[in-house]
CSV table of C-alpha atoms in Angstrom, one decimal:
chain,number,residue,atom,x,y,z
A,30,MET,CA,-99.5,41.5,-0.8
A,31,LYS,CA,-99.4,45.3,0.5
A,32,LYS,CA,-97.3,46.3,-2.0
A,33,LEU,CA,-98.8,44.5,-4.7
A,34,LEU,CA,-101.6,46.1,-4.2
A,35,VAL,CA,-100.3,49.3,-4.3
A,36,LEU,CA,-98.4,48.7,-7.5
A,37,LEU,CA,-102.2,47.7,-8.9
A,38,LEU,CA,-103.6,50.6,-7.5
A,39,LEU,CA,-100.7,52.4,-9.4
A,40,ALA,CA,-101.2,50.7,-12.7
A,41,VAL,CA,-105.1,51.4,-12.6
A,42,VAL,CA,-104.3,55.2,-12.3
A,43,GLY,CA,-102.0,55.4,-14.5
A,44,TYR,CA,-104.0,53.2,-17.1
A,45,SER,CA,-106.7,56.2,-16.7
A,46,LEU,CA,-104.3,59.0,-16.8
A,47,ILE,CA,-102.8,57.5,-20.1
A,48,THR,CA,-106.4,56.4,-21.5
A,49,ALA,CA,-107.8,60.2,-21.0
A,50,MET,CA,-104.7,62.1,-21.6
A,51,MET,CA,-104.5,59.5,-25.1
A,52,GLY,CA,-106.9,62.1,-27.4
A,53,VAL,CA,-105.0,65.4,-26.4
A,54,LYS,CA,-102.6,66.6,-28.7
A,55,PHE,CA,-99.5,67.8,-27.5
A,56,GLY,CA,-98.2,71.1,-28.1
A,57,GLU,CA,-101.6,72.0,-29.8
A,58,ASN,CA,-103.2,75.9,-28.8
A,59,ARG,CA,-106.1,74.9,-27.5
A,60,LEU,CA,-107.4,77.9,-25.9
A,61,GLY,CA,-108.2,79.6,-29.5
A,62,ASP,CA,-107.8,82.8,-30.4
A,63,PRO,CA,-109.1,85.4,-28.2
A,64,GLN,CA,-110.8,87.5,-31.3
A,65,ASP,CA,-112.7,84.1,-32.3
A,66,GLU,CA,-116.1,84.5,-31.0
A,67,LYS,CA,-116.6,80.5,-30.7
A,68,THR,CA,-113.8,80.5,-28.0
A,69,VAL,CA,-114.4,79.8,-24.2
A,70,SER,CA,-111.3,83.1,-23.9
A,71,ALA,CA,-113.1,85.4,-26.0
A,72,TYR,CA,-116.8,84.7,-23.9
A,73,TYR,CA,-115.3,85.3,-20.8
A,74,LEU,CA,-113.4,88.4,-21.7
A,75,ASN,CA,-116.6,89.9,-23.7
A,76,ASN,CA,-119.3,88.9,-21.4
A,77,THR,CA,-117.8,89.5,-17.9
A,78,THR,CA,-118.2,92.9,-17.6
A,79,GLN,CA,-121.2,92.8,-18.7
A,80,LYS,CA,-123.3,89.6,-17.2
A,81,LEU,CA,-121.6,90.3,-13.6
A,82,SER,CA,-119.9,94.1,-13.7
A,83,VAL,CA,-116.8,92.4,-12.5
A,84,SER,CA,-113.9,94.4,-13.9
A,85,ASN,CA,-111.0,91.8,-12.7
A,86,VAL,CA,-111.8,88.6,-15.2
A,87,ILE,CA,-109.4,86.3,-14.1
A,88,THR,CA,-111.6,86.9,-10.5
A,89,ALA,CA,-114.7,86.1,-12.4
A,90,ILE,CA,-113.5,83.0,-14.0
A,91,VAL,CA,-111.9,81.8,-10.5
A,92,VAL,CA,-114.8,82.4,-8.3
A,93,ASN,CA,-117.7,82.4,-10.3
A,94,TYR,CA,-117.3,80.1,-13.5
A,95,ARG,CA,-115.1,77.8,-12.0
A,96,GLY,CA,-116.2,78.3,-8.2
A,97,LEU,CA,-116.7,74.9,-7.5
A,98,ASP,CA,-112.4,74.5,-8.4
A,99,THR,CA,-111.9,76.9,-5.7
A,100,LEU,CA,-113.4,75.3,-3.2
A,101,GLY,CA,-111.6,72.2,-4.2
A,102,GLU,CA,-108.1,74.2,-3.9
A,103,VAL,CA,-109.5,75.6,-0.7
A,104,SER,CA,-109.8,72.3,0.9
A,105,VAL,CA,-106.8,71.2,-0.7
A,106,LEU,CA,-105.1,73.8,1.2
A,107,PHE,CA,-107.0,72.5,4.3
A,108,LEU,CA,-105.9,69.2,3.9
A,109,ALA,CA,-102.1,70.3,3.7
A,110,SER,CA,-102.6,71.8,6.9
A,111,LEU,CA,-103.8,69.2,8.9
A,112,GLY,CA,-101.6,66.8,7.1
A,113,LEU,CA,-99.1,69.0,8.5
A,114,GLY,CA,-99.9,69.1,11.9
A,115,SER,CA,-100.9,65.2,12.0
A,116,ILE,CA,-96.9,64.6,11.4
A,117,LEU,CA,-95.5,67.4,13.8
A,118,TYR,CA,-97.6,67.0,16.4
A,119,ARG,CA,-95.4,65.3,19.3
A,120,LYS,CA,-96.8,64.5,23.3
A,121,HIS,CA,-94.3,66.2,25.8
A,122,LYS,CA,-92.9,63.4,27.6
A,123,GLU,CA,-92.5,63.7,31.2
A,124,GLY,CA,-88.7,65.2,32.1
A,125,GLU,CA,-88.0,65.7,28.4
A,126,GLU,CA,-87.1,69.4,28.3
A,127,GLU,CA,-87.2,71.1,24.8
A,128,VAL,CA,-84.8,74.0,23.5
A,129,ALA,CA,-86.7,76.4,20.8
A,130,ILE,CA,-84.5,76.5,17.7
A,131,LEU,CA,-85.5,80.1,16.9
A,132,LYS,CA,-82.7,82.6,18.4
A,133,PRO,CA,-84.0,86.1,20.1
A,134,SER,CA,-84.2,88.6,17.8
A,135,SER,CA,-83.2,92.2,18.5
A,136,GLN,CA,-84.5,95.7,20.3
A,137,LEU,CA,-85.1,97.1,17.0
A,138,LEU,CA,-87.0,94.2,15.1
A,139,GLN,CA,-88.9,94.0,17.4
A,140,ALA,CA,-90.0,97.2,17.8
A,141,GLY,CA,-90.4,97.5,13.8
A,142,SER,CA,-92.2,94.4,13.4
A,143,LYS,CA,-95.2,95.6,15.7
A,144,LEU,CA,-94.8,98.8,14.0
A,145,ILE,CA,-95.7,97.5,10.7
A,146,PHE,CA,-97.5,94.4,11.2
A,147,PRO,CA,-101.1,96.1,11.4
A,148,ALA,CA,-100.3,97.7,8.1
A,149,ILE,CA,-99.5,94.2,6.2
A,150,LEU,CA,-102.9,93.1,7.7
A,151,MET,CA,-104.8,96.0,6.6
A,152,LEU,CA,-102.8,95.5,3.0
A,153,GLY,CA,-104.2,91.6,2.9
A,154,ALA,CA,-107.8,92.6,3.9
A,155,TYR,CA,-107.5,95.7,1.4
A,156,VAL,CA,-106.4,93.1,-1.3
A,157,PHE,CA,-109.0,90.5,-0.9
A,158,ILE,CA,-112.1,92.9,-0.3
A,159,HIS,CA,-111.0,94.8,-3.6
A,160,GLY,CA,-110.4,91.2,-5.4
A,161,HIS,CA,-113.2,91.7,-7.8
A,162,LEU,CA,-111.8,95.2,-8.9
A,163,THR,CA,-108.0,95.0,-9.0
A,164,PRO,CA,-105.1,92.7,-9.5
A,165,GLY,CA,-105.2,90.1,-6.3
A,166,GLY,CA,-107.8,88.2,-4.3
A,167,GLY,CA,-109.0,86.1,-1.7
A,168,PHE,CA,-105.3,83.7,-1.8
A,169,GLN,CA,-102.9,86.5,-2.2
A,170,GLY,CA,-104.5,88.6,0.7
A,171,GLY,CA,-104.9,85.9,2.9
A,172,ALA,CA,-100.7,84.6,2.4
A,173,ILE,CA,-100.0,88.7,3.0
A,174,ILE,CA,-101.8,88.0,6.2
A,175,ALA,CA,-100.0,85.1,6.7
A,176,THR,CA,-96.5,86.6,6.4
A,177,GLY,CA,-97.6,89.5,8.7
A,178,PHE,CA,-97.9,86.9,11.1
A,179,LEU,CA,-94.9,85.0,10.0
A,180,LEU,CA,-92.8,88.6,10.8
A,181,MET,CA,-94.6,88.7,14.7
A,182,MET,CA,-93.5,84.7,15.5
A,183,MET,CA,-90.4,85.7,14.2
A,184,ALA,CA,-89.6,88.8,16.0
A,185,TYR,CA,-91.3,87.6,19.5
A,186,GLN,CA,-89.9,84.1,20.6
A,187,ASP,CA,-93.0,83.8,23.0
A,188,TYR,CA,-95.5,85.0,19.9
A,189,ARG,CA,-98.3,82.6,20.0
A,190,VAL,CA,-101.6,82.4,17.8
A,191,SER,CA,-104.3,80.8,19.6
A,192,HIS,CA,-105.0,77.6,17.7
A,193,SER,CA,-109.0,77.6,18.7
A,194,VAL,CA,-109.4,81.1,17.2
A,195,LEU,CA,-107.8,79.6,13.8
A,196,VAL,CA,-109.8,76.5,13.7
A,197,TRP,CA,-112.8,78.8,14.3
A,198,VAL,CA,-112.1,81.2,11.6
A,199,GLU,CA,-111.3,79.3,9.2
A,200,SER,CA,-114.5,76.7,10.2
A,201,LEU,CA,-116.5,79.6,10.1
A,202,ALA,CA,-114.9,80.7,6.1
A,203,GLY,CA,-115.5,77.3,4.9
A,204,ILE,CA,-119.2,77.1,6.0
A,205,THR,CA,-119.7,80.3,4.7
A,206,PHE,CA,-118.4,79.7,0.9
A,207,ALA,CA,-120.3,76.1,1.0
A,208,GLY,CA,-123.3,77.7,2.8
A,209,ILE,CA,-123.2,80.5,-0.1
A,210,GLY,CA,-123.1,77.4,-2.8
A,211,MET,CA,-126.1,75.5,-1.2
A,212,TRP,CA,-127.9,79.2,-1.0
A,213,GLY,CA,-127.6,79.4,-4.7
A,214,LEU,CA,-128.5,75.7,-5.1
A,215,LEU,CA,-131.7,77.0,-3.1
A,216,LEU,CA,-132.6,80.1,-4.9
A,217,GLY,CA,-131.5,78.9,-8.6
A,218,ASN,CA,-130.6,76.1,-10.4
A,219,THR,CA,-126.8,75.4,-10.1
A,220,PHE,CA,-124.2,74.9,-6.8
A,221,LEU,CA,-122.5,78.4,-6.6
A,222,GLU,CA,-125.2,80.2,-8.4
A,223,ASN,CA,-125.3,83.9,-8.4
A,224,PHE,CA,-128.3,85.6,-6.4
A,225,LEU,CA,-127.7,88.9,-5.3
A,226,PRO,CA,-128.1,91.8,-7.6
A,227,ILE,CA,-124.7,92.9,-9.6
A,228,GLY,CA,-124.7,96.8,-9.1
A,229,THR,CA,-122.7,98.6,-11.1
A,230,LEU,CA,-119.5,98.1,-13.0
A,231,ASN,CA,-116.3,99.1,-10.7
A,232,ASN,CA,-118.4,99.8,-6.7
A,233,LEU,CA,-117.2,97.4,-4.1
A,234,PHE,CA,-120.5,96.7,-3.4
A,235,SER,CA,-120.9,94.8,-6.6
A,236,GLY,CA,-121.0,91.5,-8.9
A,237,GLY,CA,-123.0,89.4,-6.6
A,238,ILE,CA,-121.3,87.0,-4.8
A,239,ILE,CA,-117.4,87.5,-5.3
A,240,PRO,CA,-116.9,89.7,-3.5
A,241,ILE,CA,-118.4,87.9,0.4
A,242,ILE,CA,-116.9,84.2,-1.5
A,243,TYR,CA,-113.5,86.0,-1.8
A,244,ILE,CA,-113.4,87.7,1.9
A,245,ALA,CA,-114.1,84.0,2.8
A,246,VAL,CA,-111.5,82.2,1.5
A,247,GLY,CA,-109.0,85.5,2.4
A,248,PHE,CA,-109.4,84.4,6.0
A,249,LYS,CA,-109.8,80.9,5.3
A,250,VAL,CA,-106.4,80.9,3.5
A,251,ALA,CA,-104.8,82.9,6.3
A,252,ALA,CA,-105.8,81.1,9.1
A,253,GLU,CA,-104.5,78.2,6.9
A,254,LEU,CA,-100.9,79.6,6.6
A,255,THR,CA,-101.1,81.4,9.9
A,256,GLY,CA,-101.6,77.3,11.3
A,257,VAL,CA,-98.8,76.0,8.9
A,258,LEU,CA,-96.3,78.3,10.2
A,259,ASP,CA,-97.0,78.1,13.4
A,260,THR,CA,-96.9,74.4,13.5
A,261,LEU,CA,-93.4,74.4,11.4
A,262,LEU,CA,-92.0,77.4,13.8
A,263,ASN,CA,-92.7,75.2,16.8
A,264,ILE,CA,-91.0,72.1,16.0
A,265,LYS,CA,-88.5,71.8,18.9
A,266,ASP,CA,-84.6,70.4,19.4
A,267,LYS,CA,-84.6,67.5,22.0
A,268,HIS,CA,-82.1,68.9,24.6
B,5,MET,CA,-92.6,119.5,-11.7
B,6,TYR,CA,-89.4,119.6,-11.8
B,7,ILE,CA,-88.8,118.9,-8.2
B,8,GLY,CA,-90.3,116.0,-9.3
B,9,TYR,CA,-88.0,115.3,-11.9
B,10,GLY,CA,-85.1,116.0,-10.1
B,11,LEU,CA,-86.3,113.9,-7.6
B,12,VAL,CA,-86.2,110.9,-10.0
B,13,LEU,CA,-83.1,111.4,-11.4
B,14,LEU,CA,-81.4,111.1,-8.3
B,15,GLY,CA,-83.4,108.0,-7.2
B,16,SER,CA,-82.3,106.4,-10.5
B,17,ILE,CA,-78.8,107.6,-10.1
B,18,PHE,CA,-79.2,106.2,-6.3
B,19,LEU,CA,-80.5,103.0,-7.5
B,20,PHE,CA,-77.9,102.2,-10.2
B,21,LEU,CA,-75.3,103.0,-7.7
B,22,GLY,CA,-76.6,100.4,-5.3
B,23,SER,CA,-76.6,97.9,-7.8
B,24,LEU,CA,-72.9,98.5,-9.1
B,25,GLY,CA,-72.1,98.5,-5.7
B,26,ILE,CA,-74.1,95.0,-4.9
B,27,TYR,CA,-72.1,93.6,-8.4
B,28,ARG,CA,-68.5,95.2,-7.8
B,29,MET,CA,-68.3,94.7,-3.6
B,30,PRO,CA,-66.2,91.7,-2.1
B,31,ASP,CA,-68.7,90.5,0.7
B,32,VAL,CA,-71.8,89.7,2.7
B,33,TYR,CA,-71.7,92.9,4.8
B,34,ASN,CA,-70.2,95.2,1.9
B,35,ARG,CA,-72.5,94.7,-0.2
B,36,LEU,CA,-75.6,95.1,2.1
B,37,GLN,CA,-74.8,98.5,3.2
B,38,ALA,CA,-74.4,99.3,-0.4
B,39,GLY,CA,-77.7,97.7,-1.3
B,40,THR,CA,-79.5,99.6,1.6
B,41,LYS,CA,-78.2,102.9,1.2
B,42,ALA,CA,-79.0,103.4,-2.6
B,43,THR,CA,-82.4,101.1,-2.4
B,44,THR,CA,-83.5,103.3,0.8
B,45,LEU,CA,-82.4,106.9,-0.9
B,46,GLY,CA,-83.1,106.1,-4.1
B,47,ALA,CA,-86.4,104.1,-4.0
B,48,MET,CA,-87.9,106.6,-1.1
B,49,SER,CA,-86.8,110.2,-3.8
B,50,LEU,CA,-87.7,108.1,-6.8
B,51,ILE,CA,-91.0,107.7,-5.4
B,52,LEU,CA,-91.5,110.8,-3.9
B,53,GLY,CA,-90.6,112.1,-7.4
B,54,VAL,CA,-93.5,110.9,-8.8
B,55,GLY,CA,-95.6,112.1,-6.0
B,56,PHE,CA,-94.7,115.6,-7.2
B,57,ILE,CA,-94.9,114.9,-10.6
B,58,GLU,CA,-98.8,113.7,-10.1
B,59,PRO,CA,-99.8,115.5,-7.1
B,60,GLU,CA,-102.8,113.4,-6.9
B,61,TRP,CA,-101.0,110.5,-5.7
B,62,LEU,CA,-98.7,112.3,-3.4
B,63,ILE,CA,-100.4,111.1,-0.6
B,64,LYS,CA,-100.1,107.5,-1.2
B,65,THR,CA,-96.7,108.1,-2.3
B,66,LEU,CA,-96.2,109.2,1.3
B,67,PHE,CA,-97.6,106.5,3.0
B,68,ILE,CA,-95.3,104.4,0.3
B,69,VAL,CA,-92.2,106.4,1.5
B,70,ILE,CA,-93.1,106.2,5.4
B,71,PHE,CA,-93.2,102.3,5.1
B,72,ILE,CA,-90.0,102.0,3.0
B,73,ALA,CA,-88.5,104.4,5.6
B,74,ILE,CA,-89.2,101.9,8.3
B,75,ALA,CA,-89.1,98.5,6.5
B,76,ASN,CA,-85.6,98.9,4.7
B,77,PRO,CA,-83.5,99.6,7.1
B,78,LEU,CA,-85.1,97.3,9.5
B,79,SER,CA,-84.4,94.2,7.2
B,80,SER,CA,-81.0,94.8,6.2
B,81,HIS,CA,-80.5,95.1,9.7
B,82,ALA,CA,-81.8,91.5,10.5
B,83,LEU,CA,-80.1,90.4,7.5
B,84,ALA,CA,-76.6,91.4,9.0
B,85,ARG,CA,-77.6,90.6,12.2
B,86,ALA,CA,-78.2,86.6,11.3
B,87,ALA,CA,-75.0,87.1,8.9
B,88,TYR,CA,-73.0,88.3,11.8
B,89,ARG,CA,-74.9,85.1,14.4
B,90,ALA,CA,-73.8,82.5,10.8
B,91,ASN,CA,-69.9,83.4,11.6
B,92,LEU,CA,-69.5,85.1,8.0
B,93,THR,CA,-65.8,86.9,7.9
B,94,PRO,CA,-65.5,90.2,6.5
B,95,PHE,CA,-63.2,90.9,3.4
B,96,MET,CA,-60.7,92.1,5.2
B,97,LYS,CA,-59.3,90.7,8.6
B,98,LYS,CA,-61.2,91.3,11.4
B,99,LYS,CA,-59.3,94.6,13.5
B,100,MET,CA,-62.1,95.8,15.6
B,101,ASP,CA,-65.3,94.1,16.2
B,102,ALA,CA,-67.7,96.3,18.4
B,103,TYR,CA,-70.6,94.2,18.1
B,104,LYS,CA,-68.6,91.4,19.6
B,105,SER,CA,-68.7,92.0,23.5
B,106,GLU,CA,-72.4,92.6,23.2
B,107,PHE,CA,-73.0,89.7,21.4
B,108,HIS,CA,-71.5,87.5,23.8
B,109,GLN,CA,-73.6,89.3,26.7
B,110,GLU,CA,-76.5,88.4,24.6
B,111,LYS,CA,-75.2,84.8,24.8
B,112,LYS,CA,-74.4,84.3,28.2
B,113,GLU,CA,-78.6,85.7,28.8
B,114,ASP,CA,-79.7,82.9,27.1
């Protein structure tokens, strides 16, 4: 019965996908010529710098034109970390001794990673704060920060990141993102509408809501990836 | 100015030798030492040379050089240690193993 239900569900999903994809011709260039004024890419390339004063067009597309999509992407990451935690979490049984998989690292690596760790954090923060001016953005900066935490976890066996802090950071960042979207709905017409002054091009404080959203995304991604890495590294062998 | 060009030339020569070494050397440890020495000195002098050619970037390039000087030997040290721990045998037959006694001492402490 259960298998039949699953098959039925798969059939429904497959049918809807096929009917949606039938109209799309395979291998056709649907983006069009950027020189052609009627296409979307031409609109983005011509209007982003004047209307939003954002020099990184990709950031403008990701955060402003398709902001709702980015909110979805961030929640996908959240779901992934949640799923990982729920699968790997195991209650510690009484009298069961567990051995960590990680071997202790050398003194040189420990001292060196202590030196490099703040630099990595600063680089990640720089990448997501300047997301609207230079290549990079919230996701990349968050990933860089998570690698810094990974380095510390590898170097020091007993390095722990407090999970409650991670949860707080992640929730606050998510609330900021959604709250800015709701604020746009209140002041303007649409969800995630720009309500701040756009400033002048190439200034740090420009681009309206884009830097704020990217900072929130950076914190959220960093917290999620750090949580995932911490959960993965804490898998224990049974003794 | 000309110091910068000289440094860039030196760096590119070292990077070339390093890639040749990685291609030519027989086992992990030899490749590691060829690659590390080349990339440390090669990349450092290359970036410093760029800083001398464009004096505005000198401070930035100095920071990059310091970062490479910390990170590059460290990473290759970790790689070599991991290779030793994974019992990878060197290309030549082992005659002397200075790290062995220390390694076993570490193991006893675990």
